[in-house]
Coordinates of C-alpha atoms in Angstrom, one line a residue:
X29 CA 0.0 0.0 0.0
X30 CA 1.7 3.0 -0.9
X31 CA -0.5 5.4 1.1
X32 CA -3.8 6.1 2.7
X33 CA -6.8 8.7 2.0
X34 CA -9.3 9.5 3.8
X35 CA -12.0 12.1 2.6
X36 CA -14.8 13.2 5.1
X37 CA -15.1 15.2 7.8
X38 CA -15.1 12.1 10.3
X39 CA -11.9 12.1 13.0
X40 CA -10.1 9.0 12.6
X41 CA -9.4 7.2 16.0
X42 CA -8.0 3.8 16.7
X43 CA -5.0 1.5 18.4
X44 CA -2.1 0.4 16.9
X45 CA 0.9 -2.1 17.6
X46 CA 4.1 -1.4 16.8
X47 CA 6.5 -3.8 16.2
X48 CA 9.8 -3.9 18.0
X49 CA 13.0 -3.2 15.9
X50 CA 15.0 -5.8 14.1
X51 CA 18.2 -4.2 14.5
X52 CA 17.4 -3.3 17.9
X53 CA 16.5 -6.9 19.1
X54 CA 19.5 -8.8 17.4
X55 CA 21.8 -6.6 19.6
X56 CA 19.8 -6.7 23.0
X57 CA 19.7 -10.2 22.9
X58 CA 23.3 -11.4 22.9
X59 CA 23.7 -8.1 25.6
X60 CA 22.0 -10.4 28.2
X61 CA 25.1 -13.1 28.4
X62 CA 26.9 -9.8 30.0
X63 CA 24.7 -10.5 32.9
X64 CA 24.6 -13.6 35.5
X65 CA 21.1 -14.1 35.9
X66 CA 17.3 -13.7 34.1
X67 CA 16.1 -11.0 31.4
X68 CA 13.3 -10.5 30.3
X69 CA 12.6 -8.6 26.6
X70 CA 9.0 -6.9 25.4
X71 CA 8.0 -6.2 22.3
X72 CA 10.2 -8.6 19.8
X73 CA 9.6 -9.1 16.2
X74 CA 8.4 -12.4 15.4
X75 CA 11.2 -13.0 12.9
X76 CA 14.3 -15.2 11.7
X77 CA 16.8 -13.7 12.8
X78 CA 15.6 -13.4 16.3
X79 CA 15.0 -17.2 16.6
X80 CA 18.6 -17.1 15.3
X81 CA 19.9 -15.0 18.2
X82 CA 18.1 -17.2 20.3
X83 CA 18.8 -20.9 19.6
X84 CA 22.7 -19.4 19.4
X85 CA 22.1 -18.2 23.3
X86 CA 20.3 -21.4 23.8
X87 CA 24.0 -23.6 22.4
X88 CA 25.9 -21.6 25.0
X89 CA 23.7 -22.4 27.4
X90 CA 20.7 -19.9 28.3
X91 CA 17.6 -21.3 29.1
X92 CA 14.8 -19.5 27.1
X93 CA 11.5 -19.4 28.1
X94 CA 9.2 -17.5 25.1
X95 CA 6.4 -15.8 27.5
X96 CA 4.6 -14.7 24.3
X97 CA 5.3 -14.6 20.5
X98 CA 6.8 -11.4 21.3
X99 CA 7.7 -12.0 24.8
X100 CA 10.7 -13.8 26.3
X101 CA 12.3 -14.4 29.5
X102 CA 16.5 -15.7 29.3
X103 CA 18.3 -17.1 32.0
X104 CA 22.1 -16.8 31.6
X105 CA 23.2 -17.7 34.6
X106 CA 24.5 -21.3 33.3
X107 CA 26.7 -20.0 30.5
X108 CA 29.3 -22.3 30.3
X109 CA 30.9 -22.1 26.5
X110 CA 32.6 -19.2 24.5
X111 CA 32.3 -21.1 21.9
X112 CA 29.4 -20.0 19.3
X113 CA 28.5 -22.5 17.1
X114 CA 30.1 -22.0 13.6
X115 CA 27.4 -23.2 11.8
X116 CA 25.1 -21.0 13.2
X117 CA 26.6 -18.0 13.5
X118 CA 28.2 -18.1 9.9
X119 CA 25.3 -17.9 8.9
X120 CA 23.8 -15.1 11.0
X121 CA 25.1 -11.4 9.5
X122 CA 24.4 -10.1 13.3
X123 CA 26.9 -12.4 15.2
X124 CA 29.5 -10.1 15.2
X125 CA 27.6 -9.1 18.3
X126 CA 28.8 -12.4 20.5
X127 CA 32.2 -10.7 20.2
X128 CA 31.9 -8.3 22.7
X129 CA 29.2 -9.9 25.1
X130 CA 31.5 -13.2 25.2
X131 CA 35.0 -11.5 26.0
X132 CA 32.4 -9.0 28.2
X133 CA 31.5 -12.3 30.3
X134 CA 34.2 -14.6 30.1
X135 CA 37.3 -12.8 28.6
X136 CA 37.4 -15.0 25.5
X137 CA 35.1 -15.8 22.4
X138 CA 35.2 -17.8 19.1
X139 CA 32.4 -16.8 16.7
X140 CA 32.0 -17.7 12.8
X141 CA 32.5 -14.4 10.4
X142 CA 29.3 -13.3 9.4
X143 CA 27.6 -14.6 5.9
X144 CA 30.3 -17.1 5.5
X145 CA 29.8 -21.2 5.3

């Protein structure tokens, strides 16, 4: 839809949802290994690069507990590898972001370069 016209003299009045930010989302969620214990993150988009981020937290070990499809709680506190998994993170352009929450937690980090298998 490129845009919208309304003609009338009636107000327009209504609710809507905004979606939370891609970019956004794929750098909160590897932020929460630089804490020892449970997050918990509103407002998610419902996409594939989310579920990315999150079966990678889930290999290092966070427990992930989806509230809602936009809702989810992650318990880091059991983060025991620095060690992303290659073949995940190779493929995932936003793993660059492990970097710094790895070495952040545990001084040391391997991650795949991004977009390459």
């Amino acid at each position: 839809m490129d845009k919208l016209v309304i003609k009338g003299p009636s107000k327009l009045k209504g609710e809507v949802t905004i979606s939370g930010a891609k970019n956004a989302a794929v750098a909160i969620l590897p932020a929460t290994l630089l804490i020892d214990g449970i997050c918990k993150i509103e407002n998610l988009p419902n996409i594939s690069d989310v579920k990315m981020s999150v079966k990678i937290l889930e290999e290092l070990g966070a427990k992930i507990k989806w509230i809602t499809d936009n809702e989810i709680e992650i318990d880091t506190r059991n983060i025991s590898c620095t060690q992303a998994p290659l073949d995940m993170t190779s493929k995932f352009r936003a793993s660059y972001y492990l970097l710094g929450s790895l070495l952040g937690r545990c001084g040391t980090a391997e991650v795949g370069l991004p977009g390459r298998l």
